[in-house]
Amino acid sequence: MPTARRQVALDTETTGMFADRGDRLISVGCVEIEERKLTKRTFYQLINPEREVDEEAARIHGYTWDKLKGQPLFEDIVDDFLAFIKGSELLIHNAEFDVGFLDMELTRLGRGKLADYCVNIVDTLQLAKTMRPGQRNNLDALCSYYGVNNTDRTLHGALIDAQLLAQVYLAMTRGQETLDIASVDVSTLPPMPSDTSVLRVVKASEAELSAHAETLAKIDKESKGQTVWKEAN
């Protein structure tokens, strides 16, 4: 599964469920992934929605309008947000919801649509449904299945959910990157010495062996026990 070199896991929180009925964004969170590694670069901003927050939404994320009135408007942060996601592949869980709100906010400002600023949008919910048909595929369920620690997630939050989504996505797609060694330029590799006895053997540490065993256990779980090394033994 070829992917863009730079990906951004993205999540939003809102005043309610309906972008087409006057609900607004209250926060957006982004986490950068480059070459399938978390870079620690993030974007997070609370937003003044210019309206009350529905009680049900406030119970989910913990924010009321009184808590948000002092935050910047979306128009104040839009340039920084778009600069962060520009040219990336976006990873969004239940993308229709978040994209609907971001498109609404961008349209209000005459700034086009979210898709105008990224190379692709991956709906990780649809990806999870394809990989785990008939199972619960919300973020908490995926964290549990893939062994991603979500104990800090007491309430929904755009940044923490984006951070968890990035880890879940990497776990879901582990092994799907290319293993094609034909693309390796062997001329750039150091020559093998004629006397191989001079080569130094570096053995894995106990911590490395433990981490390796943990990774194998996760792969075995994801494959439902159909791992090649078990069949070979």
Coordinates of C-alpha atoms in Angstrom, one line a residue:
M1 CA 0.0 0.0 0.0
P2 CA 2.0 3.0 -1.2
T3 CA 1.5 6.1 0.9
A4 CA 2.5 9.7 0.8
R5 CA 5.8 10.5 2.5
R6 CA 4.1 13.0 4.8
Q7 CA 0.9 12.1 6.6
V8 CA -1.2 14.0 9.1
A9 CA -3.6 12.4 11.5
L10 CA -6.4 14.9 12.1
D11 CA -9.3 15.2 14.5
T12 CA -11.8 18.0 15.4
E13 CA -14.3 18.7 18.2
T14 CA -17.5 20.7 17.5
T15 CA -20.5 22.3 19.1
G16 CA -22.8 19.6 17.9
M17 CA -23.4 17.0 15.1
F18 CA -24.6 19.1 12.2
A19 CA -22.3 21.3 10.2
D20 CA -25.2 22.2 7.9
R21 CA -27.5 23.3 10.7
G22 CA -25.2 26.0 12.3
D23 CA -22.9 23.9 14.5
R24 CA -19.2 25.0 14.5
L25 CA -15.7 23.8 15.2
I26 CA -14.3 24.3 18.7
S27 CA -10.9 22.6 18.2
V28 CA -8.7 21.0 15.6
G29 CA -5.7 18.7 16.3
C30 CA -3.1 17.4 13.9
V31 CA -0.1 15.0 14.4
E32 CA 2.6 14.6 11.7
I33 CA 3.9 11.3 10.4
E34 CA 6.9 11.1 8.0
E35 CA 8.1 7.9 6.5
R36 CA 5.8 6.0 8.9
K37 CA 7.4 7.7 12.0
L38 CA 5.8 10.1 14.4
T39 CA 7.8 13.3 14.2
K40 CA 6.5 15.0 17.4
R41 CA 5.3 18.0 15.3
T42 CA 1.7 18.8 16.1
F43 CA -0.9 21.5 15.5
Y44 CA -3.6 22.1 18.1
Q45 CA -5.9 25.0 18.6
L46 CA -9.1 25.7 20.6
I47 CA -11.5 27.9 18.7
N48 CA -14.3 30.4 19.7
P49 CA -17.4 28.9 17.9
E50 CA -19.4 32.1 18.3
R51 CA -22.3 30.2 19.6
E52 CA -23.4 28.0 22.5
V53 CA -22.2 24.4 22.7
D54 CA -24.9 21.6 22.8
E55 CA -25.1 19.9 26.2
E56 CA -24.5 16.5 24.7
A57 CA -21.4 17.7 22.9
A58 CA -20.1 19.4 26.0
R59 CA -20.4 16.1 27.9
I60 CA -18.2 14.4 25.3
H61 CA -15.4 16.9 25.1
G62 CA -15.9 19.0 28.3
Y63 CA -16.0 22.5 26.6
T64 CA -18.8 25.1 26.9
W65 CA -19.0 28.4 25.1
D66 CA -18.0 30.2 28.4
K67 CA -14.7 28.3 28.3
L68 CA -14.1 29.1 24.6
K69 CA -15.1 32.8 24.3
G70 CA -11.5 33.9 24.9
Q71 CA -10.1 31.7 22.1
P72 CA -9.3 32.9 18.6
L73 CA -11.8 32.6 15.8
F74 CA -11.3 30.0 13.0
E75 CA -10.3 32.9 10.7
D76 CA -7.5 33.8 13.0
I77 CA -5.9 30.3 12.9
V78 CA -6.8 29.1 9.5
D79 CA -3.5 30.1 7.8
D80 CA -1.4 28.2 10.4
F81 CA -3.7 25.2 10.1
L82 CA -3.5 25.1 6.3
A83 CA 0.2 25.5 6.4
F84 CA 0.6 22.5 8.7
I85 CA -1.5 20.2 6.5
K86 CA -0.4 21.5 3.1
G87 CA 0.6 18.7 0.7
S88 CA 0.1 15.9 3.2
E89 CA -2.1 12.8 3.1
L90 CA -4.8 13.3 5.8
L91 CA -5.8 10.4 8.1
I92 CA -9.2 11.1 9.6
H93 CA -11.5 8.6 11.5
N94 CA -15.0 9.0 10.2
A95 CA -13.7 11.5 7.7
E96 CA -17.2 12.6 6.4
F97 CA -17.9 14.3 9.8
D98 CA -14.6 16.2 10.2
V99 CA -14.3 17.1 6.5
G100 CA -17.9 18.4 6.6
F101 CA -17.1 20.8 9.4
L102 CA -13.7 21.9 8.0
D103 CA -15.3 22.4 4.5
M104 CA -18.0 24.5 6.1
E105 CA -15.6 26.7 8.0
L106 CA -13.3 27.1 5.0
T107 CA -16.3 28.0 2.7
R108 CA -17.4 30.7 5.2
L109 CA -14.1 32.3 4.6
G110 CA -14.0 31.8 0.9
R111 CA -11.0 29.5 1.2
G112 CA -12.3 26.5 -0.8
K113 CA -12.4 23.0 0.5
L114 CA -10.1 20.8 2.7
A115 CA -9.2 18.6 -0.3
D116 CA -7.7 21.7 -2.0
Y117 CA -4.8 21.6 0.5
C118 CA -3.9 18.0 0.8
V119 CA -2.9 15.2 -1.7
N120 CA -5.4 12.7 -0.3
I121 CA -7.8 11.9 2.6
V122 CA -7.9 8.5 4.1
D123 CA -11.0 7.6 6.1
T124 CA -9.4 5.3 8.8
L125 CA -12.9 4.2 9.9
Q126 CA -13.6 2.7 6.5
L127 CA -10.1 1.2 6.4
A128 CA -10.8 -0.5 9.8
K129 CA -14.2 -1.8 8.6
T130 CA -12.5 -3.4 5.6
M131 CA -9.8 -5.0 7.8
R132 CA -12.2 -5.9 10.7
P133 CA -15.7 -6.4 9.1
G134 CA -18.5 -6.8 11.6
Q135 CA -16.5 -5.6 14.6
R136 CA -16.6 -2.4 16.6
N137 CA -14.2 0.0 15.0
N138 CA -14.4 3.2 17.0
L139 CA -11.1 4.7 18.2
D140 CA -11.3 3.1 21.7
A141 CA -12.0 -0.4 20.2
L142 CA -9.1 0.0 17.8
C143 CA -6.7 1.1 20.6
S144 CA -7.7 -2.0 22.6
Y145 CA -7.2 -4.3 19.6
Y146 CA -3.9 -2.9 18.5
G147 CA -2.5 -2.4 22.0
V148 CA -2.4 1.4 21.9
N149 CA -2.4 2.9 25.4
N150 CA -5.5 5.3 25.6
T151 CA -5.7 5.5 29.4
D152 CA -5.2 9.3 29.3
R153 CA -8.3 9.7 27.2
T154 CA -10.9 10.5 29.8
L155 CA -12.7 12.9 27.4
H156 CA -12.6 13.3 23.7
G157 CA -10.0 15.9 22.6
A158 CA -8.8 16.8 19.1
L159 CA -5.1 16.5 19.9
I160 CA -5.1 13.3 22.0
D161 CA -7.5 11.7 19.5
A162 CA -5.2 12.6 16.6
Q163 CA -2.2 11.2 18.5
L164 CA -4.1 7.9 19.2
L165 CA -5.3 7.7 15.6
A166 CA -1.7 8.1 14.3
Q167 CA -0.6 5.2 16.4
V168 CA -3.6 3.1 15.5
Y169 CA -3.1 3.8 11.8
L170 CA 0.6 2.7 11.9
A171 CA -0.4 -0.5 13.7
M172 CA -3.3 -1.2 11.3
T173 CA -1.0 -0.8 8.2
R174 CA 2.1 -2.4 9.6
G175 CA 3.6 -4.7 7.0
Q176 CA 1.8 -3.0 4.1
E177 CA 4.8 -0.9 3.1
T178 CA 6.9 -2.2 0.2
L179 CA 9.4 -5.0 0.8
D180 CA 10.7 -4.7 -2.8
I181 CA 14.5 -5.0 -2.4
A182 CA 15.0 -4.5 -6.2
S183 CA 14.7 -0.8 -5.6
V184 CA 17.9 -0.8 -3.4
D185 CA 20.9 0.7 -5.1
V186 CA 23.6 -2.0 -4.1
S187 CA 26.4 0.2 -5.5
T188 CA 25.9 2.5 -2.4
L189 CA 26.4 -0.4 0.0
P190 CA 29.9 -0.9 1.6
P191 CA 31.8 -3.9 0.1
M192 CA 31.8 -7.2 2.0
P193 CA 35.3 -8.0 3.3
S194 CA 37.0 -11.1 1.9
D195 CA 37.7 -12.4 5.4
T196 CA 34.2 -12.5 7.1
S197 CA 35.8 -13.6 10.4
V198 CA 36.6 -9.9 11.0
L199 CA 32.9 -9.0 11.1
R200 CA 31.7 -8.0 14.5
V201 CA 28.6 -9.9 15.8
V202 CA 26.2 -7.6 17.7
K203 CA 23.7 -9.5 19.7
A204 CA 20.3 -8.1 20.7
S205 CA 19.9 -6.9 24.3
E206 CA 17.3 -8.3 26.6
A207 CA 15.2 -5.2 26.1
E208 CA 15.5 -5.5 22.3
L209 CA 14.5 -9.2 22.5
S210 CA 11.5 -8.3 24.7
A211 CA 10.4 -5.6 22.3
H212 CA 10.8 -8.0 19.3
A213 CA 8.7 -10.7 21.1
E214 CA 6.0 -8.0 21.8
T215 CA 5.9 -7.0 18.2
L216 CA 5.7 -10.6 17.0
A217 CA 2.8 -11.2 19.5
K218 CA 0.9 -8.2 18.0
I219 CA 1.5 -9.4 14.5
D220 CA 0.3 -12.8 15.5
K221 CA -2.8 -11.3 17.0
E222 CA -3.6 -9.2 13.9
S223 CA -3.2 -12.3 11.7
K224 CA -5.4 -14.4 14.0
G225 CA -2.6 -16.9 14.4
Q226 CA -1.8 -17.3 10.7
T227 CA 1.8 -16.2 11.0
V228 CA 4.4 -17.8 8.7
W229 CA 7.0 -18.6 11.3
K230 CA 4.4 -20.6 13.3
E231 CA 3.6 -22.7 10.2
A232 CA 7.3 -23.2 9.5
N233 CA 8.0 -24.6 13.1

